[in-house]
XYZ file of C-alpha atoms in Angstrom:
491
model
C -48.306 -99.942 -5.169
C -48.631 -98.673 -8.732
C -46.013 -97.576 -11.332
C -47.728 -93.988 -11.802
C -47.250 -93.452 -7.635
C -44.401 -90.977 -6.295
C -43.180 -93.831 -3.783
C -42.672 -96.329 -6.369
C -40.524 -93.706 -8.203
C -38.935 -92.243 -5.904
C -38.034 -94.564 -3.280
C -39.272 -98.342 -4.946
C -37.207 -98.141 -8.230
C -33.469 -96.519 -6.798
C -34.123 -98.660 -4.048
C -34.217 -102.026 -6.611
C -31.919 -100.661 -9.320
C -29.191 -100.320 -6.508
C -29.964 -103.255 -4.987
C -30.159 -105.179 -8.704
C -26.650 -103.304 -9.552
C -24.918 -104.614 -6.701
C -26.430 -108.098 -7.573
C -25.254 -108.171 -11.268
C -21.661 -107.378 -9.835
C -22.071 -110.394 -7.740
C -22.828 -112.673 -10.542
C -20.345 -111.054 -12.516
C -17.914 -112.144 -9.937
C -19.106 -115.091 -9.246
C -19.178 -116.028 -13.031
C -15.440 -115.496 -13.838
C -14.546 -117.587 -10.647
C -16.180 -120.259 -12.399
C -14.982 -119.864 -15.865
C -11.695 -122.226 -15.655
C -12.514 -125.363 -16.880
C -10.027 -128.866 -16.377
C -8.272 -128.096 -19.255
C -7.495 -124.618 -18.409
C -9.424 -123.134 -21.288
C -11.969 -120.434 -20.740
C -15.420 -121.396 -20.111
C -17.745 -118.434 -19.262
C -20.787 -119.649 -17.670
C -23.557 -117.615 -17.331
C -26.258 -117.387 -14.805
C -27.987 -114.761 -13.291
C -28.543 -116.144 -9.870
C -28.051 -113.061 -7.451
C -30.033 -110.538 -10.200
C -32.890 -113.214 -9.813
C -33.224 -113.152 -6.183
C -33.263 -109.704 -5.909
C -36.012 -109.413 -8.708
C -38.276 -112.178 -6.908
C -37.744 -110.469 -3.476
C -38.667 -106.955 -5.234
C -41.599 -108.486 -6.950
C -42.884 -109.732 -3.227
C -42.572 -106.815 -1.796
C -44.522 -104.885 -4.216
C -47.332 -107.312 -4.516
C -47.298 -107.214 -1.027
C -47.884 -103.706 -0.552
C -51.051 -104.156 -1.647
C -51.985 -107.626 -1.367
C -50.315 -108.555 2.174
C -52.319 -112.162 2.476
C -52.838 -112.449 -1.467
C -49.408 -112.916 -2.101
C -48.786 -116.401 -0.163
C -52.041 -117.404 -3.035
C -49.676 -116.270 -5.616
C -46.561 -118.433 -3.866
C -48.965 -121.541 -3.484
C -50.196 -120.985 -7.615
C -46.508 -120.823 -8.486
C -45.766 -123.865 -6.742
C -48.931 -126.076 -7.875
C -47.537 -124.942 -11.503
C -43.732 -126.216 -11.010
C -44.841 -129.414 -10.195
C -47.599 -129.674 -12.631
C -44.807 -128.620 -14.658
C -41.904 -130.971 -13.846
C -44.656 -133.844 -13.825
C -45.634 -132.975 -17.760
C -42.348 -132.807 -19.002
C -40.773 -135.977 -16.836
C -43.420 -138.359 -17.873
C -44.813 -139.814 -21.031
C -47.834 -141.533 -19.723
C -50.727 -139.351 -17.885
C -49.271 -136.155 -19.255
C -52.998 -135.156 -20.343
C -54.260 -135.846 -17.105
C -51.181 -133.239 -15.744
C -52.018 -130.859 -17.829
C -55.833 -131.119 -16.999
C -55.304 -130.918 -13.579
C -53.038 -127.804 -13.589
C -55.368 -125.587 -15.923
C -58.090 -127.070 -13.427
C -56.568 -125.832 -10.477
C -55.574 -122.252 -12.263
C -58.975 -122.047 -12.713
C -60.530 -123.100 -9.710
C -58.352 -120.728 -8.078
C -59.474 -117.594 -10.273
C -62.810 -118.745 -10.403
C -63.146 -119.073 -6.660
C -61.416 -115.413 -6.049
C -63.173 -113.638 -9.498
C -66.457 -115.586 -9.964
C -68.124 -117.554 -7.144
C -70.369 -114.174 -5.927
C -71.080 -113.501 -9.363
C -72.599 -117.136 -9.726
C -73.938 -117.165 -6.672
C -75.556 -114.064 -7.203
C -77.312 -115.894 -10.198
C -78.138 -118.602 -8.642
C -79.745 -116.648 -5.783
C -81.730 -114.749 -8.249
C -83.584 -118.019 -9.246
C -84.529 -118.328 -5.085
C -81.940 -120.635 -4.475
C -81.116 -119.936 -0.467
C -77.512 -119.230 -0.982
C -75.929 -116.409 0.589
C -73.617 -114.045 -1.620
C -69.701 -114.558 -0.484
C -67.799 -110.942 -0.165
C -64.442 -111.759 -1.632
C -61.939 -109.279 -2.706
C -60.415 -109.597 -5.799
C -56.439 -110.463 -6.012
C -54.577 -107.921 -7.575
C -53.587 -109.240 -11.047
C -54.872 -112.589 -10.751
C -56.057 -112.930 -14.421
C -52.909 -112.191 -15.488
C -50.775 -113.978 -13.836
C -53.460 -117.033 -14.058
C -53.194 -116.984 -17.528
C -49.640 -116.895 -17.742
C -49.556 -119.904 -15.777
C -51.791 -121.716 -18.046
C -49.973 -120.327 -20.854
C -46.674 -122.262 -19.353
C -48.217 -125.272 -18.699
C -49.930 -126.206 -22.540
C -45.873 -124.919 -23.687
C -44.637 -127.567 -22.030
C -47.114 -129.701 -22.777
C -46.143 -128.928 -26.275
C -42.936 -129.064 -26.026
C -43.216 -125.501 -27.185
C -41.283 -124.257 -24.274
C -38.522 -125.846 -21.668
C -39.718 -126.913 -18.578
C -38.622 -124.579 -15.985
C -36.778 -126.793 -13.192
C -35.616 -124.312 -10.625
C -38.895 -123.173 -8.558
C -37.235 -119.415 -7.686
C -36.816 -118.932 -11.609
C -40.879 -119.973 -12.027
C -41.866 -117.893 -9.277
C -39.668 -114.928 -11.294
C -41.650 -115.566 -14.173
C -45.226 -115.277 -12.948
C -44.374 -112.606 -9.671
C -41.680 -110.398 -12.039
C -43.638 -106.547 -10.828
C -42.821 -105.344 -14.427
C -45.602 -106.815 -15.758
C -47.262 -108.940 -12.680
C -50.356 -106.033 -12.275
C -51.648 -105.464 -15.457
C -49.992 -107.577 -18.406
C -48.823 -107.702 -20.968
C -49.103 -111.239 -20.914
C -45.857 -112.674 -21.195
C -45.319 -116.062 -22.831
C -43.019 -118.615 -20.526
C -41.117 -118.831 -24.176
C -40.041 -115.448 -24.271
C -38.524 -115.058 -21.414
C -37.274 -118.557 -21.011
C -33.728 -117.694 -22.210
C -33.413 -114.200 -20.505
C -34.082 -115.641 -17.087
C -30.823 -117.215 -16.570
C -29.190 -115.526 -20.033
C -29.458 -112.169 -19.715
C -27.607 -108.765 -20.744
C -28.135 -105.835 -20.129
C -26.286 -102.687 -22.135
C -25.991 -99.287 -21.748
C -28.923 -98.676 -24.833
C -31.059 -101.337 -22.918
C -31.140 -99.156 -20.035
C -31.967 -96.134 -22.327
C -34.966 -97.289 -24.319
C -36.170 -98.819 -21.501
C -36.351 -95.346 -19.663
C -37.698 -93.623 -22.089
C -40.265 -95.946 -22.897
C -40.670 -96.064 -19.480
C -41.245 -92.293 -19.406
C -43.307 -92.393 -22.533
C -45.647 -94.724 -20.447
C -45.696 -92.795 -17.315
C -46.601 -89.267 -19.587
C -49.471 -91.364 -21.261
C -51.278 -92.543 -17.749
C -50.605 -88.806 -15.905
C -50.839 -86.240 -17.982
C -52.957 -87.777 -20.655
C -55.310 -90.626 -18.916
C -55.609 -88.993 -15.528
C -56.514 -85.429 -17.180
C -59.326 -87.664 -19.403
C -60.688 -89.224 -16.183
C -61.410 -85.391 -14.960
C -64.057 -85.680 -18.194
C -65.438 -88.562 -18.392
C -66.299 -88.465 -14.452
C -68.148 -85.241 -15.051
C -70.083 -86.370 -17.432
C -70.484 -90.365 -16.908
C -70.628 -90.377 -12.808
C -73.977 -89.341 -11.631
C -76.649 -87.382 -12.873
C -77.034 -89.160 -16.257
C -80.846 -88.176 -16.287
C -79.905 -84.723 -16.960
C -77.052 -85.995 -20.005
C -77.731 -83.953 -23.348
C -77.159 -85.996 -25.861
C -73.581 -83.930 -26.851
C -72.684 -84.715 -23.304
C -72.845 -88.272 -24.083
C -70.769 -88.319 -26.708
C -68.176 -86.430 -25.053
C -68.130 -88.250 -21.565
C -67.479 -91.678 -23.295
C -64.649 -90.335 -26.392
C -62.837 -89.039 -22.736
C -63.203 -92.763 -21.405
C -61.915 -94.175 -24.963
C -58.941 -92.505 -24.562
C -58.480 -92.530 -21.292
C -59.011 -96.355 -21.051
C -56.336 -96.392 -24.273
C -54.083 -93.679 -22.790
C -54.413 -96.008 -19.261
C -53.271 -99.226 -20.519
C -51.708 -98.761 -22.798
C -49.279 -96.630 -20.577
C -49.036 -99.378 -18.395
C -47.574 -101.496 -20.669
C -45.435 -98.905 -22.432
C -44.171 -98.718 -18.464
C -43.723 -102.493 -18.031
C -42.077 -103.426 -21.257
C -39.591 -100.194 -20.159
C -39.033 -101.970 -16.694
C -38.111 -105.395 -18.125
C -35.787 -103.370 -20.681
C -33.956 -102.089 -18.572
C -33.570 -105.310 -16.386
C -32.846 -107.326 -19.177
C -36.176 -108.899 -20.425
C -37.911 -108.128 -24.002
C -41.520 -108.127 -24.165
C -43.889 -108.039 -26.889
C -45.618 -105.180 -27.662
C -49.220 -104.655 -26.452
C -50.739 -101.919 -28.622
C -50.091 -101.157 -32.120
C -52.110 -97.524 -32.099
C -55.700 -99.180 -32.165
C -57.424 -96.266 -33.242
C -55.974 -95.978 -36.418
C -57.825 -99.288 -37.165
C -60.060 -99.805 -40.274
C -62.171 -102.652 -38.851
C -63.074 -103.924 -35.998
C -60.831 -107.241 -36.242
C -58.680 -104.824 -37.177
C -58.832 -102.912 -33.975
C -58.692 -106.411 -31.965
C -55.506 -106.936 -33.802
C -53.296 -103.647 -32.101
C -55.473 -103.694 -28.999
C -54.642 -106.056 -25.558
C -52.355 -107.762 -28.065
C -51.044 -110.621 -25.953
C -54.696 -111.305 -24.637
C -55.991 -111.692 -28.024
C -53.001 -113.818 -28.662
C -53.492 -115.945 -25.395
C -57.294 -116.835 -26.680
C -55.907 -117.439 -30.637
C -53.667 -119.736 -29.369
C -55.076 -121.893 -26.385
C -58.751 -121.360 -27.315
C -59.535 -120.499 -31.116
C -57.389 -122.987 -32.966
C -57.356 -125.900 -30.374
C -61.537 -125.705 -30.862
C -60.905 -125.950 -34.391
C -60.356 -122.360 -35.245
C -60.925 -120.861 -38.649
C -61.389 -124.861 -40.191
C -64.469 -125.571 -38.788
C -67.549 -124.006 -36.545
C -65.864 -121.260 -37.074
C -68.636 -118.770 -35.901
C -69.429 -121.063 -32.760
C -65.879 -120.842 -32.187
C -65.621 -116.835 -32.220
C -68.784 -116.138 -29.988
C -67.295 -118.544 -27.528
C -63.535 -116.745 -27.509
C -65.503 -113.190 -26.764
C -67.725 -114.434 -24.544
C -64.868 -115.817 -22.767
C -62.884 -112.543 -23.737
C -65.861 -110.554 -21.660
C -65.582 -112.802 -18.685
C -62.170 -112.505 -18.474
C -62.171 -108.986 -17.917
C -64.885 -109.177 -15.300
C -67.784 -111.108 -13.442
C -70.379 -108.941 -14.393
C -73.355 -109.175 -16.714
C -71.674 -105.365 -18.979
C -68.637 -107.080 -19.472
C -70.182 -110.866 -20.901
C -72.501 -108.268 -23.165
C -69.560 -105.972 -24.313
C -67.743 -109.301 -25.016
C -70.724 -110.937 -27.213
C -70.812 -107.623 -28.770
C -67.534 -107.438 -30.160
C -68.062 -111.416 -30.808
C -70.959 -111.023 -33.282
C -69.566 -107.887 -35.078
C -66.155 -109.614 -35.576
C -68.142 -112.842 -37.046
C -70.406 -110.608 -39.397
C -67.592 -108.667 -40.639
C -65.846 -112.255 -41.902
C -68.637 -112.625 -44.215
C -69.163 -109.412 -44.977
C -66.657 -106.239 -44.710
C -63.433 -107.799 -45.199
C -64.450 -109.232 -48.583
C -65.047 -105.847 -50.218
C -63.090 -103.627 -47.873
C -60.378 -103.409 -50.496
C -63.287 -101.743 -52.476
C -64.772 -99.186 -49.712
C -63.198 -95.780 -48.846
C -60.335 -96.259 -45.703
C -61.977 -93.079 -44.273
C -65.767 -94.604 -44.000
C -64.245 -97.916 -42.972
C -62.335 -96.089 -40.232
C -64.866 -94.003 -38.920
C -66.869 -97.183 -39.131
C -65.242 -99.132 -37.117
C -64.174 -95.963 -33.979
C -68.731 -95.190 -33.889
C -68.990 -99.256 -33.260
C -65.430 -99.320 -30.970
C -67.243 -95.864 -28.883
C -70.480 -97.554 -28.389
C -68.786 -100.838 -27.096
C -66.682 -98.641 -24.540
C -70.498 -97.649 -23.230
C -71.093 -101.304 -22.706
C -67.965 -101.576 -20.828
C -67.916 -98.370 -18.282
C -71.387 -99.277 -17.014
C -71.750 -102.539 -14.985
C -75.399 -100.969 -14.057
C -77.629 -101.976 -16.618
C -80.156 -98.783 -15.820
C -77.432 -96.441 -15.549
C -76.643 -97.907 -19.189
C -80.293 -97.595 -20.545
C -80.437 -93.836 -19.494
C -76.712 -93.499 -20.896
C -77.623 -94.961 -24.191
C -80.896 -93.343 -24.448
C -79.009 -89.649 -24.190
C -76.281 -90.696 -26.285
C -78.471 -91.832 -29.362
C -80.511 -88.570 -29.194
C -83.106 -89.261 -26.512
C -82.042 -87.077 -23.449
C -83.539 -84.244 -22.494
C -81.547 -81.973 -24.393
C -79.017 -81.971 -27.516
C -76.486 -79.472 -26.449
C -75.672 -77.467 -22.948
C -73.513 -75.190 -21.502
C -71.435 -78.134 -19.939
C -70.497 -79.702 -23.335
C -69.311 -77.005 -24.535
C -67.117 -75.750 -21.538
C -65.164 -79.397 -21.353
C -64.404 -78.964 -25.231
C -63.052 -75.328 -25.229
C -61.694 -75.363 -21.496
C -59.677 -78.565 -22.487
C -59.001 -77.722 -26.539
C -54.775 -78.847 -26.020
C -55.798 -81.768 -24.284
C -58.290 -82.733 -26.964
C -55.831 -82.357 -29.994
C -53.207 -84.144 -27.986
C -55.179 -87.099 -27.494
C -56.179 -87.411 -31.174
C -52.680 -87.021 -31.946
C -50.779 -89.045 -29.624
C -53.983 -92.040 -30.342
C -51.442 -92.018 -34.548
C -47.935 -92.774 -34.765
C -47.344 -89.389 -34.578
C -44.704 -89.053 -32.108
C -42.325 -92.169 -34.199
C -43.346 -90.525 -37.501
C -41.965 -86.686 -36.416
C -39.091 -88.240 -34.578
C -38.013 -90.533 -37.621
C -38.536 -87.840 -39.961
C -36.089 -85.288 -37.503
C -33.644 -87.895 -37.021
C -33.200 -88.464 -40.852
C -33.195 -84.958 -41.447
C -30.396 -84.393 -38.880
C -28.498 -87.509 -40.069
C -28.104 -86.111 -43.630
C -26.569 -83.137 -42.740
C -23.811 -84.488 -39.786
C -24.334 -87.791 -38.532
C -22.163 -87.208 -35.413
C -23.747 -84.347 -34.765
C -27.081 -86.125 -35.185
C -26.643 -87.935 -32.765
C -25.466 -86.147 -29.934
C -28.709 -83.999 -31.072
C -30.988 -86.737 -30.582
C -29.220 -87.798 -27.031
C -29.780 -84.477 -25.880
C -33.159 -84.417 -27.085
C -34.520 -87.503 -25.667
C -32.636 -86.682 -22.175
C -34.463 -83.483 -22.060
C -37.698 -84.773 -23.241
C -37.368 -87.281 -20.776
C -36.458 -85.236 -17.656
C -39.284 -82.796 -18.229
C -41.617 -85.680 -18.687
C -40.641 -86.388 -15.274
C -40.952 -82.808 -14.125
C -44.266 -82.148 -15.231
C -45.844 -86.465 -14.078
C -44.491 -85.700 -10.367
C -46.054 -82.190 -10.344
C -49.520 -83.936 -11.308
C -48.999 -86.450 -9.111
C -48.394 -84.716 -5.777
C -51.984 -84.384 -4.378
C -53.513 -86.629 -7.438
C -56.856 -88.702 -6.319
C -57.655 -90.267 -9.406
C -54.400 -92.533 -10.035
C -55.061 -95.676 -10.222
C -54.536 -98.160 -13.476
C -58.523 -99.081 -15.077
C -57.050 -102.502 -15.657
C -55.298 -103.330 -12.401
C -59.141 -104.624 -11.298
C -59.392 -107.090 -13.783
């Protein structure tokens, strides 16, 4: 099941929200009949015990729907990390050895599911008489792997609480909002809302328009993207001009951008409107003037993740510090796949992020934004090349037409995806800025200097219509749609 999917909006989400509704007035209720203390003072006690059921029982069911035996591997990972859990923070002595063995079994568990036929593949190469295992690949594991881990070295630091109820864990790592695709959430920002949780009126708002804004990204700008880059990128590269190249892989960059980053625009929506705050996940990366730059506003909380339990524990900026950044990006490219492309596209972005530390950011004050910009989107293109192809001859005869060797510069083709597409092209580029929040701020301010309670009923109406025909016009594409599902859902 997946967010962009006519069944998880149309019968999925009312089906929750009215089931969650009816399970906030239960807690309601059952908080006021606790809130008399001895004394007879008032003593509201919060708790969110009935809304947390229904959100793990939700969150089963829709891993489920996809991942029918996979989710009892999720239930057992949960577990293994309550204990290893309860065990760091109840005991002074071996708490290293707690924390070792948790991460170990995380990993053991994501490298058994992600990993073993890719090693074994290697090792088979070298004549090794091992036979290549034929596992699928859990929906979401690295995600929900890493938040796990994540939980565990909090704890460890006493950065975090230690979760003690196992249903409240288990709604941390399963919660659907975000279980699929990330963002990866920290156990310490949503420690609090698990059991402390409110959720207004303007909660349930933002979070469906983001929600929407998410949903309009994926359908009507990612899907319509995919159309491109498929025609150009999926078979017959040895007949790619070179134009052709160039085109097929700018429609992956912002499809892949328009993709996931519309997933998270769609999870942090969900958990609004359920109560939860996420961090953000992109901050427009394609309005960066550097690469670190770019790594900065793109997969934010992955970047974060390998800052904070990788980089600076291996002595981050203080010393090896190039050592140090080749090992988070080749890690990085691993992460997001066990295949050769994705360890390549990962040292890639590794070496250029460690030559720009010596070089680029010392003078970039002194270089022109635009040349520094266009800089770093040629270098961010080229790495998106790396990543789409996971056949390293499909990838020669890619690169070899989009550097100027195919067999022509320019067809028919090229051009007939650029004019036959034009709106779609100049919404991409524009909806890639800060367009929309620019326009919007600059309306609302407008509006508010000339009647502020008129303003405002404006912008309500505005954003309710924008909304509903955002909705309109995603279900219309979706009915029939083949091409729906989220790029990062396989990592």
């Amino acid at each position: 099941m997946i967010f962009s999917d006519l069944f998880f909006l149309f019968a999925f989400l009312p089906a929750f929200f009215l089931c969650y509704t009816v399970a906030a007035v239960a807690d309601r209720r059952s908080r006021k009949s606790c809130a008399v203390a001895d004394d007879g003072s008032s003593q509201l006690q919060t708790g969110n015990m009935f809304k947390n059921m229904v959100l793990v029982v939700f969150s089963l069911i829709f891993y489920a729907w996809g991942e029918p035996v996979y989710v009892f591997l999720m239930i057992f990972s949960s577990f293994v990390n309550y204990r290893a859990g309860l065990f760091i923070s109840s005991r002074q002595e071996h708490r290293k050895a707690a924390l070792a063995t948790g991460i170990g079994v995380n990993l053991l568990i994501l490298g058994i599911f992600k990993y073993l036929g890719f090693f074994a593949s290697i090792l088979a190469g070298f004549g090794l008489p091992l036979q290549v295992p034929q596992i699928a690949l859990p929906i979401g594991i690295s995600f929900y792997t890493f938040q796990s881990i994540s939980y565990l070295v909090d704890v460890y630091r006493r950065e975090s609480p230690v979760q003690r109820r196992y249903a409240d864990l288990l709604l941390y790592i399963s919660m659907f909002p975000q279980l699929v695709a990330g963002p990866i959430v920290r156990y310490g920002t949503v420690a609090h809302e698990i059991q402390h949780r409110r959720v207004e009126m303007n909660d349930i708002a933002e979070g469906m328009f983001r929600f929407l804004i998410g949903l309009g990204k994926k359908v009507i700008m990612a899907n319509q993207l995919s159309e491109i880059s498929d025609q150009f990128l999926v078979g017959g590269l040895s007949e790619l001009s070179t134009t052709g190249a160039w085109i097929g892989i700018i429609a992956f960059t912002f499809q892949i951008y328009f993709d996931f980053s519309g997933y998270s625009d769609m999870a942090i929506g969900l958990g609004r409107m359920i109560g939860f705050h996420f961090n953000e996940n992109f901050r427009h990366p394609y309005c960066c003037d550097t690469i670190t730059d770019f790594w900065r506003r793109w997969h934010i909380s992955l970047g974060s993740f390998f800052r904070d339990y990788v980089y600076i524990p291996m002595g981050g900026n203080r010393q090896h510090q190039a050592m140090n950044i080749l090992v988070v990006w080749f890690l990085t490219g691993m992460w997001h796949g066990a295949s050769w492309n994705f360890i390549l596209w990962g040292v890639y972005f590794g070496i250029i992020v460690m030559v720009e530390k010596y070089t680029v950011l010392r003078i970039k004050d002194r270089l022109p934004r635009f040349l520094l910009h266009l800089y770093s989107l040629v270098l961010v293109v080229i790495g998106w090349g790396i990543f789409y192809f996971d056949d390293f001859g499909k990838m020669q005869v890619f690169f070899n037409s989009f550097f100027g060797g195919g067999k022509v510069f320019d067809d028919f083709l090229t051009h007939s995806a650029l004019m036959d597409n034009f709106w779609l092209w100049v919404a991409a580029v524009l909806f890639s800025m800060p367009i929309r929040t620019a326009v919007t701020g600059w309306l609302a301010g407008r509006l508010r200097q000339w009647d502020e309670p008129l303003a405002e009923t404006l912008i309500t109406a505005g954003r309710i219509a924008f909304s509903v025909a955002l909705l309109v016009v995603c279900a219309a594409l979706l009915v029939g749609a083949t091409n729906n599902a989220f790029i990062y859902t396989r990592f």
